[in-house]
CSV table of C-alpha atoms in Angstrom, one decimal:
chain,number,residue,atom,x,y,z
A,198,MET,CA,65.5,18.0,-65.9
A,199,LYS,CA,65.3,21.3,-64.2
A,200,LYS,CA,64.0,23.9,-66.6
A,201,THR,CA,65.7,27.3,-66.8
A,202,ALA,CA,63.4,30.2,-67.5
A,203,PHE,CA,64.4,33.2,-69.5
A,204,ILE,CA,65.2,35.9,-67.1
A,205,ILE,CA,63.3,39.1,-67.2
A,206,MET,CA,65.4,41.4,-69.3
A,207,ALA,CA,66.5,44.1,-67.0
A,208,TYR,CA,68.4,45.7,-69.8
A,209,ILE,CA,65.3,46.6,-71.7
A,210,PHE,CA,65.0,49.6,-69.4
A,211,LEU,CA,68.2,50.8,-70.8
A,212,THR,CA,66.4,51.6,-74.0
A,213,ALA,CA,65.1,54.9,-72.6
A,214,PHE,CA,64.4,57.7,-75.1
A,215,GLN,CA,67.3,59.9,-75.5
A,216,GLN,CA,67.4,63.5,-74.6
A,217,ARG,CA,66.8,66.0,-77.3
A,218,GLU,CA,69.4,68.7,-77.7
A,219,ASP,CA,68.2,72.3,-77.9
A,220,ALA,CA,67.7,73.4,-81.4
A,221,ALA,CA,67.1,77.0,-80.4
A,222,ALA,CA,70.6,77.1,-79.0
A,223,MET,CA,71.9,75.9,-82.3
A,224,ASN,CA,70.2,78.6,-84.2
A,225,ALA,CA,71.6,81.2,-81.7
A,226,LYS,CA,75.1,79.8,-82.3
A,227,TYR,CA,74.9,80.5,-86.0
A,228,LYS,CA,73.7,84.0,-85.5
A,229,THR,CA,76.5,84.5,-82.9
A,230,ILE,CA,79.1,83.3,-85.4
A,231,TYR,CA,77.8,85.7,-88.0
A,232,LEU,CA,77.7,88.6,-85.6
A,233,TYR,CA,81.2,87.9,-84.4
A,234,SER,CA,82.4,87.5,-88.0
A,235,PHE,CA,81.0,90.9,-88.9
A,236,THR,CA,83.5,92.4,-86.4
A,237,LYS,CA,86.3,91.1,-88.6
A,238,TYR,CA,84.9,92.2,-92.0
A,239,ILE,CA,83.6,95.7,-91.1
A,240,GLU,CA,85.4,98.8,-90.1
A,241,TRP,CA,83.8,101.1,-87.6
A,242,PRO,CA,84.4,104.9,-87.5
A,243,PRO,CA,87.4,106.1,-85.4
A,244,ASP,CA,85.2,107.2,-82.5
A,245,TYR,CA,84.0,103.6,-82.2
A,246,LYS,CA,87.4,102.1,-81.8
A,247,ASP,CA,87.8,102.9,-78.1
A,248,GLY,CA,86.2,101.2,-75.2
A,249,ASN,CA,84.2,98.1,-75.3
A,250,PHE,CA,82.8,96.7,-78.6
A,251,VAL,CA,79.1,96.6,-77.8
A,252,ILE,CA,76.7,94.1,-79.4
A,253,GLY,CA,73.1,94.9,-78.4
A,254,VAL,CA,70.1,92.6,-78.7
A,255,CYS,CA,66.7,94.2,-78.8
A,256,GLY,CA,64.6,92.2,-76.2
A,257,THR,CA,65.6,89.4,-74.0
A,258,GLN,CA,66.1,86.5,-76.4
A,259,THR,CA,67.6,84.2,-73.8
A,260,SER,CA,69.4,81.6,-76.0
A,261,LEU,CA,71.0,84.2,-78.3
A,262,LEU,CA,72.1,86.3,-75.3
A,263,ALA,CA,73.6,83.3,-73.6
A,264,GLU,CA,75.5,82.3,-76.8
A,265,LEU,CA,76.8,85.8,-77.3
A,266,ASN,CA,78.0,86.0,-73.8
A,267,ARG,CA,79.8,82.7,-74.2
A,268,MET,CA,81.5,84.1,-77.3
A,269,ALA,CA,82.3,87.4,-75.6
A,270,SER,CA,83.9,85.6,-72.7
A,271,THR,CA,86.6,84.2,-75.0
A,272,LYS,CA,86.8,86.5,-78.0
A,273,THR,CA,87.6,90.2,-78.7
A,274,ALA,CA,86.9,92.5,-81.6
A,275,GLY,CA,90.4,93.4,-82.6
A,276,SER,CA,91.8,94.9,-79.4
A,277,GLN,CA,88.3,95.7,-78.0
A,278,LYS,CA,86.6,93.7,-75.3
A,279,ILE,CA,83.2,92.5,-76.4
A,280,GLU,CA,80.2,93.5,-74.3
A,281,ILE,CA,76.7,92.1,-74.8
A,282,ARG,CA,73.7,94.2,-73.9
A,283,SER,CA,70.1,93.3,-73.7
A,284,ILE,CA,68.3,96.4,-75.0
A,285,THR,CA,64.8,97.2,-73.8
A,286,ASN,CA,64.7,100.8,-74.9
A,287,ILE,CA,66.6,102.2,-78.0
A,288,GLU,CA,66.8,105.7,-76.6
A,289,ALA,CA,68.7,104.3,-73.6
A,290,ALA,CA,70.7,101.8,-75.5
A,291,GLY,CA,73.9,103.9,-75.6
A,292,LYS,CA,76.6,103.4,-78.1
A,293,CYS,CA,76.3,100.1,-79.9
A,294,HIS,CA,78.5,98.8,-82.6
A,295,ILE,CA,76.1,96.1,-83.7
A,296,LEU,CA,72.4,96.1,-82.9
A,297,PHE,CA,70.4,92.9,-83.6
A,298,LEU,CA,66.6,93.3,-83.9
A,299,PRO,CA,64.8,89.9,-83.7
A,300,THR,CA,61.6,89.6,-85.7
A,301,GLU,CA,59.5,89.1,-82.6
A,302,ASN,CA,60.6,92.5,-81.2
A,303,MET,CA,60.1,94.6,-84.3
A,304,VAL,CA,56.7,96.0,-83.4
A,305,GLN,CA,57.8,96.8,-79.8
A,306,PHE,CA,60.9,98.7,-81.0
A,307,GLY,CA,59.3,100.5,-84.0
A,308,ASP,CA,61.5,102.2,-86.6
A,309,VAL,CA,64.9,101.4,-85.2
A,310,ALA,CA,66.8,102.4,-88.4
A,311,SER,CA,65.7,106.0,-88.2
A,312,LYS,CA,66.6,106.2,-84.5
A,313,LEU,CA,70.1,105.0,-85.3
A,314,LYS,CA,70.6,107.3,-88.2
A,315,GLY,CA,74.1,108.8,-88.3
A,316,HIS,CA,75.4,106.5,-85.5
A,317,GLY,CA,78.1,104.0,-86.3
A,318,THR,CA,75.8,101.2,-85.6
A,319,LEU,CA,75.4,98.1,-87.8
A,320,LEU,CA,71.7,97.3,-87.7
A,321,VAL,CA,71.1,93.5,-88.2
A,322,THR,CA,67.6,92.2,-88.7
A,323,GLU,CA,66.0,88.9,-89.7
A,324,LYS,CA,63.0,89.7,-91.8
A,325,GLU,CA,62.5,89.7,-95.6
A,326,GLY,CA,62.5,93.3,-96.9
A,327,MET,CA,64.3,94.9,-94.0
A,328,LEU,CA,67.2,96.3,-96.1
A,329,LYS,CA,64.6,98.6,-97.7
A,330,LYS,CA,63.8,99.8,-94.2
A,331,GLY,CA,67.3,100.7,-93.4
A,332,SER,CA,69.1,97.7,-92.0
A,333,ALA,CA,72.6,96.9,-93.2
A,334,VAL,CA,72.5,93.2,-92.7
A,335,ASN,CA,69.5,91.0,-92.8
A,336,PHE,CA,69.4,87.2,-91.9
A,337,ILE,CA,67.3,85.1,-94.2
A,338,VAL,CA,66.6,81.4,-94.7
A,339,VAL,CA,67.7,80.0,-98.0
A,340,ASP,CA,67.3,76.2,-98.6
A,341,SER,CA,66.9,75.7,-94.8
A,342,LYS,CA,70.2,77.5,-94.2
A,343,ILE,CA,70.7,80.8,-92.3
A,344,LYS,CA,72.3,83.3,-94.7
A,345,PHE,CA,72.6,87.0,-94.8
A,346,GLN,CA,71.8,89.9,-97.2
A,347,LEU,CA,73.9,93.0,-97.2
A,348,SER,CA,73.2,96.7,-98.0
A,349,LYS,CA,76.5,98.4,-98.5
A,350,LEU,CA,74.6,101.7,-99.0
A,351,ASN,CA,72.9,101.4,-95.6
A,352,ALA,CA,76.1,100.5,-94.0
A,353,GLU,CA,77.9,103.5,-95.5
A,354,LYS,CA,75.2,105.8,-94.2
A,355,GLN,CA,76.2,104.6,-90.8
A,356,LYS,CA,79.9,105.3,-91.6
A,357,LEU,CA,80.8,101.7,-91.8
A,358,LYS,CA,83.2,100.2,-94.3
A,359,ILE,CA,82.3,96.7,-95.6
A,360,SER,CA,85.0,94.5,-96.9
A,361,HIS,CA,84.8,92.9,-100.3
A,362,GLU,CA,85.1,89.4,-98.7
A,363,LEU,CA,81.9,90.0,-96.7
A,364,GLU,CA,80.1,91.4,-99.8
A,365,ALA,CA,81.1,88.2,-101.7
A,366,LEU,CA,79.6,86.0,-98.9
A,367,ALA,CA,76.3,87.8,-98.8
A,368,VAL,CA,73.2,86.6,-100.6
A,369,SER,CA,72.0,89.0,-103.3
A,370,SER,CA,69.0,91.1,-102.5
A,371,ASN,CA,66.3,92.7,-104.5
A,372,ASP,CA,65.8,95.3,-101.8
B,162,MET,CA,69.6,15.0,-58.0
B,163,ILE,CA,66.8,12.5,-58.7
B,164,LYS,CA,66.2,14.0,-62.1
B,165,ARG,CA,69.9,14.0,-62.9
B,166,LEU,CA,70.1,10.3,-62.1
B,167,THR,CA,67.1,9.7,-64.2
B,168,TYR,CA,68.8,11.2,-67.1
B,169,LEU,CA,72.1,9.5,-66.5
B,170,LEU,CA,70.1,6.2,-66.4
B,171,VAL,CA,69.1,6.8,-69.9
B,172,GLY,CA,72.7,6.8,-70.8
B,173,ILE,CA,73.4,3.7,-68.7
B,174,PHE,CA,70.5,1.9,-70.2
B,175,LEU,CA,71.7,2.7,-73.7
B,176,LEU,CA,75.2,1.7,-72.9
B,177,ALA,CA,74.0,-1.6,-71.4
B,178,GLY,CA,72.6,-2.4,-74.9
B,179,ARG,CA,76.1,-1.8,-76.3
B,180,PRO,CA,78.3,-4.6,-74.9
B,181,ASP,CA,80.9,-3.9,-77.5
B,182,LEU,CA,81.4,-0.4,-76.3
B,183,HIS,CA,81.0,-1.4,-72.7
B,184,ALA,CA,83.7,-4.0,-72.9
B,185,GLN,CA,86.1,-1.9,-74.8
B,186,ASN,CA,85.7,1.3,-72.8
B,187,ALA,CA,85.8,1.1,-69.1
B,188,ASP,CA,86.4,4.8,-69.0
B,189,LEU,CA,83.0,5.5,-70.3
B,190,ILE,CA,81.4,3.5,-67.5
B,191,ALA,CA,83.7,5.0,-64.9
B,192,ALA,CA,82.7,8.5,-66.2
B,193,HIS,CA,79.1,7.5,-65.6
B,194,ASP,CA,79.8,6.3,-62.1
B,195,PHE,CA,81.7,9.4,-61.2
B,196,ALA,CA,78.9,11.5,-62.5
B,197,ASN,CA,76.3,9.6,-60.5
B,198,GLN,CA,78.5,10.3,-57.4
B,199,ASN,CA,78.6,14.0,-58.4
B,200,LYS,CA,82.4,13.8,-58.8
B,201,VAL,CA,82.5,16.1,-61.7
B,202,ASP,CA,86.2,16.5,-62.0
B,203,SER,CA,86.8,12.7,-62.2
B,204,ALA,CA,83.8,12.3,-64.5
B,205,LYS,CA,85.1,14.9,-66.9
B,206,ALA,CA,88.6,13.4,-66.9
B,207,ARG,CA,87.3,9.9,-67.6
B,208,ILE,CA,84.9,10.9,-70.3
B,209,ASP,CA,87.7,12.7,-72.1
B,210,LYS,CA,89.9,9.7,-71.8
B,211,ALA,CA,87.1,7.6,-73.2
B,212,MET,CA,86.6,9.9,-76.1
B,213,SER,CA,90.2,9.2,-77.3
B,214,ASP,CA,88.9,5.9,-78.5
B,215,PRO,CA,88.0,6.2,-82.2
B,216,LYS,CA,85.1,3.9,-81.7
B,217,VAL,CA,83.6,6.0,-78.9
B,218,GLN,CA,84.1,9.1,-81.0
B,219,LYS,CA,81.5,7.7,-83.5
B,220,ASP,CA,79.0,6.9,-80.8
B,221,ALA,CA,76.0,9.2,-80.2
B,222,GLN,CA,75.4,7.9,-76.7
B,223,ALA,CA,79.0,8.5,-75.7
B,224,TRP,CA,78.7,12.1,-76.9
B,225,TYR,CA,75.4,12.5,-75.0
B,226,VAL,CA,77.1,11.3,-71.8
B,227,ARG,CA,80.0,13.7,-72.4
B,228,GLY,CA,77.6,16.6,-73.0
B,229,PHE,CA,75.8,15.7,-69.8
B,230,ILE,CA,79.0,15.5,-67.8
B,231,TYR,CA,80.2,18.8,-69.1
B,232,LYS,CA,76.9,20.4,-68.4
B,233,MET,CA,77.2,19.1,-64.8
B,234,TYR,CA,80.7,20.5,-64.6
B,235,TYR,CA,79.5,23.9,-66.0
B,236,LYS,CA,76.8,24.1,-63.4
B,237,ALA,CA,79.0,23.0,-60.6
B,238,LYS,CA,82.2,25.0,-61.4
B,239,GLU,CA,81.6,27.6,-64.1
B,240,SER,CA,78.0,28.8,-63.8
B,241,GLU,CA,79.2,32.3,-63.1
B,242,ASN,CA,81.7,32.2,-65.9
B,243,ARG,CA,80.0,33.8,-68.9
B,244,SER,CA,82.7,32.4,-71.2
B,245,SER,CA,82.6,29.0,-69.6
B,246,PRO,CA,84.7,26.5,-71.7
B,247,ALA,CA,82.6,23.6,-70.1
B,248,ARG,CA,79.4,25.0,-71.5
B,249,ILE,CA,81.0,25.3,-75.0
B,250,GLU,CA,82.1,21.6,-74.7
B,251,ALA,CA,78.6,20.6,-73.5
B,252,VAL,CA,77.0,22.2,-76.4
B,253,ARG,CA,79.5,20.7,-78.9
B,254,SER,CA,78.9,17.3,-77.4
B,255,PHE,CA,75.1,17.4,-77.5
B,256,ARG,CA,75.3,18.6,-81.1
B,257,LYS,CA,77.6,15.8,-82.0
B,258,SER,CA,75.3,13.3,-80.3
B,259,MET,CA,72.4,14.6,-82.4
B,260,GLN,CA,74.4,14.4,-85.5
B,261,LEU,CA,75.5,10.8,-84.9
B,262,ASP,CA,72.2,9.6,-83.5
B,263,THR,CA,70.6,8.1,-86.7
B,264,SER,CA,68.1,6.2,-84.6
B,265,LYS,CA,66.8,9.5,-83.0
B,266,GLN,CA,66.7,7.7,-79.7
B,267,LEU,CA,68.5,10.6,-78.0
B,268,LEU,CA,67.0,13.4,-80.0
B,269,ASN,CA,64.6,14.8,-77.3
B,270,ASP,CA,67.2,14.5,-74.6
B,271,ASP,CA,69.9,16.2,-76.7
B,272,LYS,CA,67.4,19.0,-77.5
B,273,GLU,CA,66.3,19.5,-73.9
B,274,ASN,CA,69.9,19.8,-72.7
B,275,LEU,CA,70.8,22.2,-75.6
B,276,LYS,CA,67.7,24.2,-74.8
B,277,TYR,CA,68.7,24.5,-71.2
B,278,LEU,CA,72.2,25.7,-72.2
B,279,ALA,CA,70.8,28.1,-74.8
B,280,VAL,CA,68.6,29.8,-72.2
B,281,ARG,CA,71.6,30.1,-69.9
B,282,TYR,CA,73.5,31.8,-72.8
B,283,HIS,CA,70.6,34.1,-73.2
B,284,ASN,CA,70.4,35.0,-69.6
B,285,ASP,CA,74.1,35.6,-69.3
B,286,ALA,CA,73.8,38.0,-72.3
B,287,ALA,CA,71.0,39.8,-70.7
B,288,LYS,CA,72.6,40.1,-67.3
B,289,ALA,CA,76.1,41.2,-68.4
B,290,LEU,CA,75.3,43.7,-71.2
B,291,ASP,CA,76.6,47.1,-70.2
B,292,THR,CA,78.9,49.8,-71.5
B,293,SER,CA,82.0,48.1,-70.0
B,294,ASN,CA,81.2,44.8,-71.5
B,295,TYR,CA,79.3,44.1,-74.7
B,296,GLU,CA,81.4,41.6,-76.7
B,297,THR,CA,80.8,38.6,-74.5
B,298,PRO,CA,77.1,39.2,-74.3
B,299,ILE,CA,77.0,39.5,-78.1
B,300,TYR,CA,78.8,36.2,-78.4
B,301,ASN,CA,76.4,34.6,-75.8
B,302,PHE,CA,73.3,35.9,-77.5
B,303,GLN,CA,74.6,34.6,-80.8
B,304,GLN,CA,75.1,31.2,-79.2
B,305,TYR,CA,71.5,31.3,-77.8
B,306,LYS,CA,70.2,32.2,-81.2
B,307,ASP,CA,72.2,29.5,-83.1
B,308,ILE,CA,71.2,26.7,-80.7
B,309,MET,CA,67.5,27.7,-80.7
B,310,ASN,CA,67.4,28.0,-84.5
B,311,GLU,CA,68.9,24.5,-84.7
B,312,ILE,CA,66.7,22.7,-82.2
B,313,GLU,CA,63.5,24.6,-82.6
B,314,PRO,CA,63.5,26.2,-86.1
B,315,SER,CA,59.8,26.8,-85.9
B,316,MET,CA,60.1,29.0,-82.8
B,317,SER,CA,61.1,32.5,-83.7
B,318,THR,CA,63.9,34.2,-81.8
B,319,LYS,CA,62.9,37.5,-83.4
B,320,GLY,CA,61.3,39.0,-80.3
B,321,LYS,CA,64.4,38.3,-78.1
B,322,GLU,CA,66.7,39.5,-80.9
B,323,ILE,CA,64.9,42.8,-81.1
B,324,GLU,CA,65.1,43.3,-77.3
B,325,PHE,CA,68.7,42.4,-77.2
B,326,THR,CA,69.6,44.6,-80.2
B,327,MET,CA,67.7,47.6,-78.8
B,328,ALA,CA,69.6,47.2,-75.5
B,329,LEU,CA,72.9,46.9,-77.4
B,330,ALA,CA,72.1,50.1,-79.4
B,331,THR,CA,71.5,51.8,-76.1
B,332,VAL,CA,74.9,50.6,-74.8
B,333,TYR,CA,76.6,51.9,-78.0
B,334,THR,CA,74.7,55.2,-77.7
B,335,ASN,CA,75.8,55.6,-74.1
B,336,LEU,CA,79.4,54.9,-75.1
B,337,TYR,CA,79.1,57.5,-77.9
B,338,LEU,CA,77.6,60.1,-75.6
B,339,ALA,CA,80.5,59.5,-73.1
B,340,SER,CA,82.8,60.8,-75.8
B,341,PRO,CA,80.7,62.5,-78.4
B,342,ARG,CA,83.2,63.4,-81.1
B,343,VAL,CA,81.7,64.2,-84.4
B,344,ARG,CA,82.9,60.9,-85.8
B,345,ASN,CA,82.8,58.1,-83.3
B,346,LYS,CA,82.7,54.4,-84.0
B,347,TYR,CA,80.0,53.9,-81.3
B,348,LEU,CA,77.7,56.3,-83.2
B,349,ASP,CA,78.0,54.1,-86.3
B,350,MET,CA,77.5,51.0,-84.2
B,351,ALA,CA,74.4,52.4,-82.6
B,352,LYS,CA,73.0,53.3,-86.0
B,353,GLY,CA,73.9,49.8,-87.2
B,354,ALA,CA,72.0,48.2,-84.3
B,355,TYR,CA,68.9,50.3,-84.8
B,356,ASN,CA,69.0,49.5,-88.5
B,357,ARG,CA,69.1,45.8,-87.8
B,358,VAL,CA,66.0,46.2,-85.6
B,359,LEU,CA,64.2,48.3,-88.2
B,360,THR,CA,65.0,45.7,-90.9
B,361,VAL,CA,63.1,43.0,-89.0
B,362,ASP,CA,60.6,45.3,-87.3
B,363,PRO,CA,60.1,48.5,-89.3
B,364,ASP,CA,57.2,49.6,-87.0
B,365,ASN,CA,59.3,49.5,-83.8
B,366,VAL,CA,58.5,52.9,-82.2
B,367,SER,CA,61.5,53.0,-80.0
B,368,ALA,CA,63.9,52.1,-82.8
B,369,ASN,CA,62.5,54.7,-85.1
B,370,TYR,CA,62.5,57.4,-82.4
B,371,ASN,CA,66.0,56.6,-81.1
B,372,MET,CA,67.6,56.4,-84.5
B,373,GLY,CA,65.9,59.7,-85.4
B,374,ILE,CA,67.3,61.3,-82.2
B,375,LEU,CA,70.8,60.0,-83.0
B,376,TYR,CA,70.7,61.9,-86.3
B,377,TYR,CA,69.1,64.9,-84.5
B,378,ASN,CA,71.7,65.1,-81.8
B,379,GLN,CA,74.5,64.6,-84.3
B,380,ALA,CA,73.2,67.6,-86.2
B,381,VAL,CA,73.0,69.7,-83.1
B,382,TYR,CA,76.4,68.5,-82.0
B,383,LEU,CA,78.0,69.7,-85.2
B,384,ILE,CA,77.5,73.3,-84.4
B,385,LYS,CA,77.7,72.9,-80.7
B,386,VAL,CA,81.4,72.1,-80.9
B,387,THR,CA,82.2,74.6,-83.6
B,388,ASP,CA,84.5,77.4,-82.6
B,389,PHE,CA,83.2,81.0,-82.9
B,390,ASP,CA,86.2,81.7,-85.2
B,391,ILE,CA,85.0,79.4,-88.0
B,392,ASP,CA,85.1,81.1,-91.4
B,393,LEU,CA,81.8,81.7,-93.0
B,394,THR,CA,82.5,79.6,-96.1
B,395,THR,CA,83.3,76.6,-93.8
B,396,MET,CA,80.2,77.3,-91.8
B,397,ASP,CA,78.1,77.1,-94.9
B,398,GLY,CA,79.3,73.6,-95.5
B,399,LEU,CA,78.6,72.8,-91.9
B,400,GLN,CA,75.0,74.0,-92.3
B,401,GLU,CA,74.7,71.8,-95.3
B,402,ASN,CA,75.7,68.7,-93.4
B,403,GLN,CA,73.5,69.7,-90.5
B,404,ILE,CA,70.5,70.0,-92.8
B,405,LYS,CA,71.2,66.6,-94.2
B,406,LEU,CA,71.2,65.1,-90.8
B,407,PHE,CA,68.0,66.8,-89.8
B,408,LYS,CA,66.4,65.5,-93.0
B,409,GLN,CA,67.6,62.0,-92.1
B,410,SER,CA,66.1,62.3,-88.7
B,411,LEU,CA,62.7,63.7,-89.9
B,412,PRO,CA,61.1,60.5,-91.5
B,413,LEU,CA,62.1,58.4,-88.5
B,414,ILE,CA,60.6,60.7,-85.9
B,415,GLU,CA,57.6,61.2,-88.1
B,416,LYS,CA,57.1,57.4,-88.2
B,417,ALA,CA,57.5,57.1,-84.5
B,418,TYR,CA,54.8,59.8,-84.1
B,419,GLN,CA,52.5,58.1,-86.6
B,420,LEU,CA,52.9,54.8,-84.8
B,421,ASP,CA,52.3,56.4,-81.4
B,422,PRO,CA,50.5,59.8,-81.7
B,423,GLN,CA,50.6,60.2,-77.9
B,424,LYS,CA,54.3,60.2,-77.7
B,425,GLU,CA,55.2,63.6,-76.5
B,426,GLU,CA,58.9,63.2,-77.1
B,427,ALA,CA,58.3,62.6,-80.8
B,428,VAL,CA,56.2,65.8,-81.0
B,429,GLN,CA,58.9,67.7,-79.2
B,430,ALA,CA,61.6,66.3,-81.5
B,431,LEU,CA,59.5,67.2,-84.6
B,432,SER,CA,59.3,70.8,-83.3
B,433,GLY,CA,63.1,70.8,-82.8
B,434,ILE,CA,63.8,69.3,-86.3
B,435,TYR,CA,61.7,71.9,-88.0
B,436,PHE,CA,63.4,74.6,-85.9
B,437,GLY,CA,66.8,73.2,-87.0
B,438,LEU,CA,65.6,73.3,-90.6
B,439,ASN,CA,64.6,76.9,-89.9
B,440,ASP,CA,61.0,76.2,-90.7
B,441,TYR,CA,59.7,78.2,-87.7
B,442,GLN,CA,56.0,77.9,-88.6
B,443,LYS,CA,56.0,74.1,-88.6
B,444,SER,CA,58.1,74.1,-85.5
B,445,GLN,CA,55.6,76.3,-83.7
B,446,LEU,CA,52.7,74.0,-84.8
B,447,PHE,CA,54.3,71.0,-83.1
B,448,MET,CA,55.1,73.1,-80.1
B,449,GLU,CA,51.5,74.0,-79.8
B,450,LYS,CA,50.5,70.4,-80.3
B,451,LEU,CA,52.8,69.4,-77.5
B,452,GLU,CA,51.3,72.0,-75.2
B,453,GLN,CA,47.8,70.7,-76.0
B,454,MET,CA,48.9,67.1,-75.2
B,455,LYS,CA,50.3,68.2,-71.9
B,456,LYS,CA,47.2,70.1,-71.0
B,457,GLN,CA,45.0,67.1,-72.0
B,458,LYS,CA,47.1,64.9,-69.8
B,459,LYS,CA,46.9,67.3,-66.9
B,460,ASP,CA,43.1,67.6,-67.3
B,461,LYS,CA,42.6,63.8,-67.2
């Protein structure tokens, strides 16, 4: 009887390793959602209610800027169009409603809080202890989750009004 | 043709020793004759007519002949039909022959024929498996496995089963990725297939890695499809689920890495998992390891 051999399994090559999705983009999405949510829970001074709503990012954090731009292309802050700026020099930053200072750019940008004093800018940082150094919102990691701390006092110094809902969502801080 | 005749002669020889059957069932002999002339339609019609005789129904040799004729028919008319009814009948007939053959005279021939058909089932499963068609290959592979376990219980089909299930998992994954909703039946089917492989082969690098990546991609996908307007309380729950998925991914990718420390994709995935768990130090460690590996590879 004619023997039939097992064919070489062409389909085994289908078992290629799958592509890994970009975790950095995911992290950027969370921060973008937070930053966008702040526009709903915080009231800016009257002279900040005209023109574009500017969210500045110190440095050139590509994935965050990309995610923010994606958000800005479909969302608004109330009636204001959202504009995303990559900031390389605080003095030349112009009027920002929100300024995010990533950890890796802290040394380069120095004491951002004092430079923003009196402006209606919400300074957002991501390093433990930053509320003591003048930031109003600080991202921290709690049980592997990205959360945020809030300093109402620092926000008020910037003439910003924080809603009670946002206060309730913040993680308590010892700062 | 010579070989086929040789096999049919076995049947004829056996039938010759059974004058009672011969005398009472001309259809059986006619079926033989037609088969020898390669007239498969006539042979099939006559063997089925012969089988209507209750005496013939109890005869192992008659079932052997029926199996042989149906096998011929399958090869001649239905070899491209992956759900061939003739093949099903051929298998059933050889099995029946084995069951009735108390003298074991036909045992080797029955087994050889069944083995031939089992391999054809296997090959059909291998050739046809893709995203548009996986149910028939699953059936065919199961036929292969059942027959082989029956005729050669000492020969393990584990290796073939792992290969097939891995390919099946890839098919399910591709179907899932074609429409990656958060809940998707193909995602669960892919996980089920990888789990089956890991049950029989816990050290399978690809199964560990691919299963880990399924969880990983699912975690990333959760936030990827989330609208920017999500309220922060709901987002907290989302992060909770995502962390759970990353933690399910971690031990699988770690195992793939332990089993194959040169696997760059595993190192990259570990960096990604730790990033997803917001453990940036560990993420960075694996990223540096990956760069080292790439440099070493380049220097070689």
